[in-house]
Every structure is written in structure tokens, then in C-alpha cells.
Coordinates of C-alpha atoms in Angstrom, one line a residue:
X90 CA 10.9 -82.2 -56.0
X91 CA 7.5 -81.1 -57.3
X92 CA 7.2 -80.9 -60.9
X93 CA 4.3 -78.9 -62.8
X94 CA 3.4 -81.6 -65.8
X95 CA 4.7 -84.4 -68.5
X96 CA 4.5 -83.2 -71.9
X97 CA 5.8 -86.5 -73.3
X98 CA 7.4 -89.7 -73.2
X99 CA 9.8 -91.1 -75.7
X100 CA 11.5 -94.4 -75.8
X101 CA 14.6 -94.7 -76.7
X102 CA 13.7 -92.6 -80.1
X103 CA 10.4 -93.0 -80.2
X104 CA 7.5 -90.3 -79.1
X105 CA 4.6 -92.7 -77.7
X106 CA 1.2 -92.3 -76.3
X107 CA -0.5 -94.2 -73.6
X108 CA -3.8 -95.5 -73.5
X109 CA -6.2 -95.5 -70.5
X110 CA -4.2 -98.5 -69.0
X111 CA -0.7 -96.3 -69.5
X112 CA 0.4 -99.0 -72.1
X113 CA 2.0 -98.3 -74.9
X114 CA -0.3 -100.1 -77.2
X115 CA 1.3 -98.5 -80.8
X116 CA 4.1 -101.1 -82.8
X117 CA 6.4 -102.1 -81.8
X118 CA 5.4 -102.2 -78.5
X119 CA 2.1 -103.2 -78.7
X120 CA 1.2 -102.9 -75.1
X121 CA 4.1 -104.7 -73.4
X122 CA 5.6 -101.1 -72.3
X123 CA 3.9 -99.7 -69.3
X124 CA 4.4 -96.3 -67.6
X125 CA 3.8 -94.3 -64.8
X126 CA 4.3 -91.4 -63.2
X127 CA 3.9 -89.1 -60.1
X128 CA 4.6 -85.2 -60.0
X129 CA 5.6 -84.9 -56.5
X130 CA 2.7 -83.9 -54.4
X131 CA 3.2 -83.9 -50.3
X132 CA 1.6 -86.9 -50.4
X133 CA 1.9 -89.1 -53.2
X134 CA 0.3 -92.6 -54.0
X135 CA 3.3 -95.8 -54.0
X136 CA 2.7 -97.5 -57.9
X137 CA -0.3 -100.7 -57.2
X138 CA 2.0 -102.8 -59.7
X139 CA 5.2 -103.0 -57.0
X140 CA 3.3 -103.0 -54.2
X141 CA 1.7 -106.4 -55.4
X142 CA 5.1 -107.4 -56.9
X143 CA 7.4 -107.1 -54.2
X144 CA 6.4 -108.2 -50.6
X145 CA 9.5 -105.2 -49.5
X146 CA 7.3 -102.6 -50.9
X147 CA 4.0 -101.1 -49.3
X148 CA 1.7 -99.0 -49.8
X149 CA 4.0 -96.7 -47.3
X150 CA 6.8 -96.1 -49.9
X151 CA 4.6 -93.4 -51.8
X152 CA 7.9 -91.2 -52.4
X153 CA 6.0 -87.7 -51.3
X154 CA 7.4 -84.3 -52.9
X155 CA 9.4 -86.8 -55.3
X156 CA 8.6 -87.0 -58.9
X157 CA 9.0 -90.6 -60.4
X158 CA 8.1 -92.2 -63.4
X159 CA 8.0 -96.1 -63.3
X160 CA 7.9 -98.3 -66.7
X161 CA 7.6 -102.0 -66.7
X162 CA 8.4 -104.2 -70.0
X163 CA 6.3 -106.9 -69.9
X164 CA 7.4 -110.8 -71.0
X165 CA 8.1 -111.1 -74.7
X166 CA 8.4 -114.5 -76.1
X167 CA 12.7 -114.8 -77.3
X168 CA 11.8 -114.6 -81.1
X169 CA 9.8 -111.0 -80.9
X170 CA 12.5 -109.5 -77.7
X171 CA 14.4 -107.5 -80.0
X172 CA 12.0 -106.8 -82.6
X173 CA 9.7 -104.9 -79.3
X174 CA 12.6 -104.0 -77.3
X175 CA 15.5 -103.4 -80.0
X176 CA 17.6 -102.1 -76.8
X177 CA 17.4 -105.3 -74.4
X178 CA 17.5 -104.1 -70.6
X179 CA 18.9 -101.0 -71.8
X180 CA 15.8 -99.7 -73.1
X181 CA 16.0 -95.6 -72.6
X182 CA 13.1 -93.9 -71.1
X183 CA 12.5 -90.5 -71.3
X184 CA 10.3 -87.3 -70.4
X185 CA 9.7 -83.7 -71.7
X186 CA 8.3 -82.1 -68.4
X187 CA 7.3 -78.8 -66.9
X188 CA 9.9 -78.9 -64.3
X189 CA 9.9 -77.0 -60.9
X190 CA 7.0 -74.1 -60.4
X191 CA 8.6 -70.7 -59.8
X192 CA 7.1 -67.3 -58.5
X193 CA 5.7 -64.6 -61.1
X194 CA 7.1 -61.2 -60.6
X195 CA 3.8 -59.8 -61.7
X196 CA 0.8 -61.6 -60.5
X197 CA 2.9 -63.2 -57.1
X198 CA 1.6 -66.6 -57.9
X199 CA 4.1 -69.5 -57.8
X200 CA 3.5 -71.5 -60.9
X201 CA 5.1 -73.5 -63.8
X202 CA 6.6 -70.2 -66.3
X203 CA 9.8 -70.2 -68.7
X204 CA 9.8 -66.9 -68.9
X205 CA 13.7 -65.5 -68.2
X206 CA 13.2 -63.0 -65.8
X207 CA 11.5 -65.9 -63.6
X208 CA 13.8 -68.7 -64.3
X209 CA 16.8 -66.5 -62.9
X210 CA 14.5 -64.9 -59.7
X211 CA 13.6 -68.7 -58.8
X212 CA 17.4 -69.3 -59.1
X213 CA 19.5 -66.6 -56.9
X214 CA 16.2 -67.1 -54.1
X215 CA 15.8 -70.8 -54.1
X216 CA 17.2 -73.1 -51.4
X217 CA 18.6 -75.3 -54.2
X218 CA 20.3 -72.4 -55.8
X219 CA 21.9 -69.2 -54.1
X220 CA 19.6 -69.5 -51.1
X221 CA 19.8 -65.5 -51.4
X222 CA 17.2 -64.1 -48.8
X223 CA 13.7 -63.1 -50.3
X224 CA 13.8 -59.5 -49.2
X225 CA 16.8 -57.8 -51.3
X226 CA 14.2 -58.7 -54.2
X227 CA 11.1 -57.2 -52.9
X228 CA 11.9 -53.1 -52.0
X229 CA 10.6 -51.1 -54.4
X230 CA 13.2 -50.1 -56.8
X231 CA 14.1 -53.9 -56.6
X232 CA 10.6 -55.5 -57.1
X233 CA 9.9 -52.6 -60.3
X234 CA 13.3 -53.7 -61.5
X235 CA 12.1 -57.7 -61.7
X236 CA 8.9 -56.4 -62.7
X237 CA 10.1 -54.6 -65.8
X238 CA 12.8 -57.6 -66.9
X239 CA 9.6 -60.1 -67.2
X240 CA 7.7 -57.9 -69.4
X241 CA 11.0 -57.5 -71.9
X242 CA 11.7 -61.5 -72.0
X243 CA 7.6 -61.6 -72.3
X244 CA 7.8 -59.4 -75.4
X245 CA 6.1 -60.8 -77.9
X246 CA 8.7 -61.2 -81.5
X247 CA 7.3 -61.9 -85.4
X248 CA 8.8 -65.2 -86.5
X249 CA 9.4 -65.2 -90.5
X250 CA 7.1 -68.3 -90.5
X251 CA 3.8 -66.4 -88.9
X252 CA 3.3 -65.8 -85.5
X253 CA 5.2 -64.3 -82.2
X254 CA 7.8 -66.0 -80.2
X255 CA 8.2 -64.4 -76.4
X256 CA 11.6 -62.7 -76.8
X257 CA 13.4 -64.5 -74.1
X258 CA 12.4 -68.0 -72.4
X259 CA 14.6 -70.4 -70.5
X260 CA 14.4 -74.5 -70.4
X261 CA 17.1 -77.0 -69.1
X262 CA 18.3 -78.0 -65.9
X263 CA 21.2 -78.2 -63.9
X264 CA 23.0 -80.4 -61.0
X265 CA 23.3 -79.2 -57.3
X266 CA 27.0 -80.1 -57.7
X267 CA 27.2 -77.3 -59.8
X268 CA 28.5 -74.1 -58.6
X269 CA 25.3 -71.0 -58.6
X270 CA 27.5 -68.6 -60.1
X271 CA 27.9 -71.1 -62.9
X272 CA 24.3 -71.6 -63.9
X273 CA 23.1 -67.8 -63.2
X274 CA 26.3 -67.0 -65.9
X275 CA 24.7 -69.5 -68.1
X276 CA 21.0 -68.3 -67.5
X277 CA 21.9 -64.5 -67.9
X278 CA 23.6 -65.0 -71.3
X279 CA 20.9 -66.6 -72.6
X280 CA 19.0 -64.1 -71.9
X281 CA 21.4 -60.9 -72.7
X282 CA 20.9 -60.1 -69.0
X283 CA 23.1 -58.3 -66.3
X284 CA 22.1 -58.5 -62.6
X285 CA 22.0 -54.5 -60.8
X286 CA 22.1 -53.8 -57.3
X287 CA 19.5 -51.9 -55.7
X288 CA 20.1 -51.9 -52.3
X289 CA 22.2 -49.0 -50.4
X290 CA 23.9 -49.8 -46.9
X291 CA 22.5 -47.1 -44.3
X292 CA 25.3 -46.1 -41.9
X293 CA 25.1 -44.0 -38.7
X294 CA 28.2 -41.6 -37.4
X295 CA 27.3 -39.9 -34.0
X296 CA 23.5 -40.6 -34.5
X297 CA 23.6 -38.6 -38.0
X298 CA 22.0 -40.6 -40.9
X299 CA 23.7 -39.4 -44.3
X300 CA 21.5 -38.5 -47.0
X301 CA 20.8 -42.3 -49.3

């Protein structure tokens, strides 16, 4: 799905930088490693190099509300291979990203945030998670509850080195064969939470309502 940025690429253990071409021009590389990427917008743009490549692909497979990267490795003459791709074919790519956008308890705005309280909200509502149903989280006591977790992960702690640290953030990911209860577990410890019910269940007897 849609993704908020790239922070930055690495291959195999090297952080590198790409220059207005999106080579890698910096040794060893030296411009034979290419990459690109796409976030995930509704309607994304298919990568100019395979569509001229590959007669199979068109300017049709743009891969909308999919975030891809695509890296190319250029020809390198047999002698230099190794010494610009020590790896061979299995060269590792990789990304530090913003990942998936979430919705902040106190402005309402759905945007990129590690903040704990968030992180855990985004999980027990979204369609990839608990697929709970948006309104047990928005009655009063409920949305105040949410409201009052963001600002204690947001509090701001003195490191011993200068500066604040927010006192609880959240990064990492997790696969949709995992079980919900199983990341929320993992989620809530990092962030020495408990989830509380605030919801009561309003009965009737004989058209009398019992005090709530």
C-alpha cells in the first residue's frame, strides 16, 4: 500500500546516495547501480526503463496504491564484476521508509506518525489488522482516553547525551499471516500499555432503561 517516504537506501551494507539520474555514482559503484521508486499513489507512473526494455510491459502496468522500488545493475566488464558488485545477482537492496500513514488522535489528520498511541489505534481499526469498527474509538470517554495515551508516548524525556527523546514511539512491521492479537501484544509492551473498555451494553426489561 501507500507509504509516506524513503529515508534511505543501503546496498548490501552500504548507505548510498543518488544523484539527479538515481545512480549511484559513489565507489564502488560508480554509477552502474540504478534505483527507483514509487510510494503508492492511486495512480502511479510504470518505471520508463522496463517499459522500453520489455515489449510485455506498458506504460499500463503503473502498480497504483503499490509501493515499489526498482534497481537495475548495469553491465560490468568480468574483471571489475566483483570488485562493483561483491554479491553477484544476489546483490541486497534495501530501504529505511516512513511506512503506512495513520490517523492522529489529536488533530484528526491521517498522516505518517510513530507515536505509540497511533501506531496501536491504526492497528485494532485497520482493515489489515483487527478490522475493529471505527466507532467504539470515537464516544467521548473513548476518544479522551486515545487522546490522553498520545500525549504520554509524546512526552518529551532528557537523554544523558543532550536533548529529549518522545517517551514512547513505535517502528517495525509485521505480516498479514500473523495473528492481531499477536502484534497488538507486541505493540502494547513496547509501549507499557493496557487496552480499557469504555463502552457499556444498554439493555431494556419491560421498556425500563437501567441507570449506565
Amino acid at each position: 500500500g501507500l507509504i509516506d517516504a524513503i529515508e534511505e537506501f543501503w546496498i548490501d551494507d552500504e548507505l548510498v546516495t543518488l544523484d539527479g539520474s538515481d545512480l549511484v555514482t559513489a565507489a564502488p559503484f560508480n554509477s552502474k547501480a540504478k534505483i527507483q521508486y514509487r510510494l503508492g499513489l492511486a495512480t502511479e507512473t510504470a518505471y520508463a526503463d522496463l517499459v522500453s526494455g520489455f515489449t510485455e510491459y506498458t506504460s499500463a502496468h503503473r502498480g497504483d496504491g503499490i509501493a515499489t522500488i526498482y534497481c537495475r545493475q548495469s553491465p560490468v566488464s568480468q574483471a571489475d564484476y566483483y570488485s562493483t558488485f561483491p554479491n553477484g545477482i544476489n546483490t541486497l537492496y534495501r530501504a529505511v521508509i516512513r511506512g503506512a500513514k495513520v490517523w492522529n488522535p489529536k488533530t484528526g489528520v491521517t498522516e505518517w506518525d510513530d507515536n505509540g498511541a497511533s501506531i496501536v489505534r491504526d492497528l485494532m481499526t485497520s482493515p489489515d489488522g483487527m478490522r475493529l469498527p471505527e466507532a467504539i474509538f470515537t464516544t467521548t470517554i473513548a476518544q479522551q482516553g486515545w487522546e490522553d495515551a498520545f500525549d504520554a508516548c509524546a512526552e518529551p524525556i532528557t537523554l544523558k547525551a543532550g536533548g529529549t527523546e518522545k517517551r514512547y514511539r513505535i517502528w517495525g512491521s509485521y505480516t498479514l499471516q500473523e495473528r492481531p492479537g499477536d502484534v497488538i501484544a507486541r505493540m502494547l509492551a513496547c509501549v507499557d500499555g493496557r487496552l480499557v473498555p469504555t463502552i457499556r451494553r444498554a439493555m431494556r426489561t419491560r421498556g425500563l432503561t437501567p441507570p449506565m
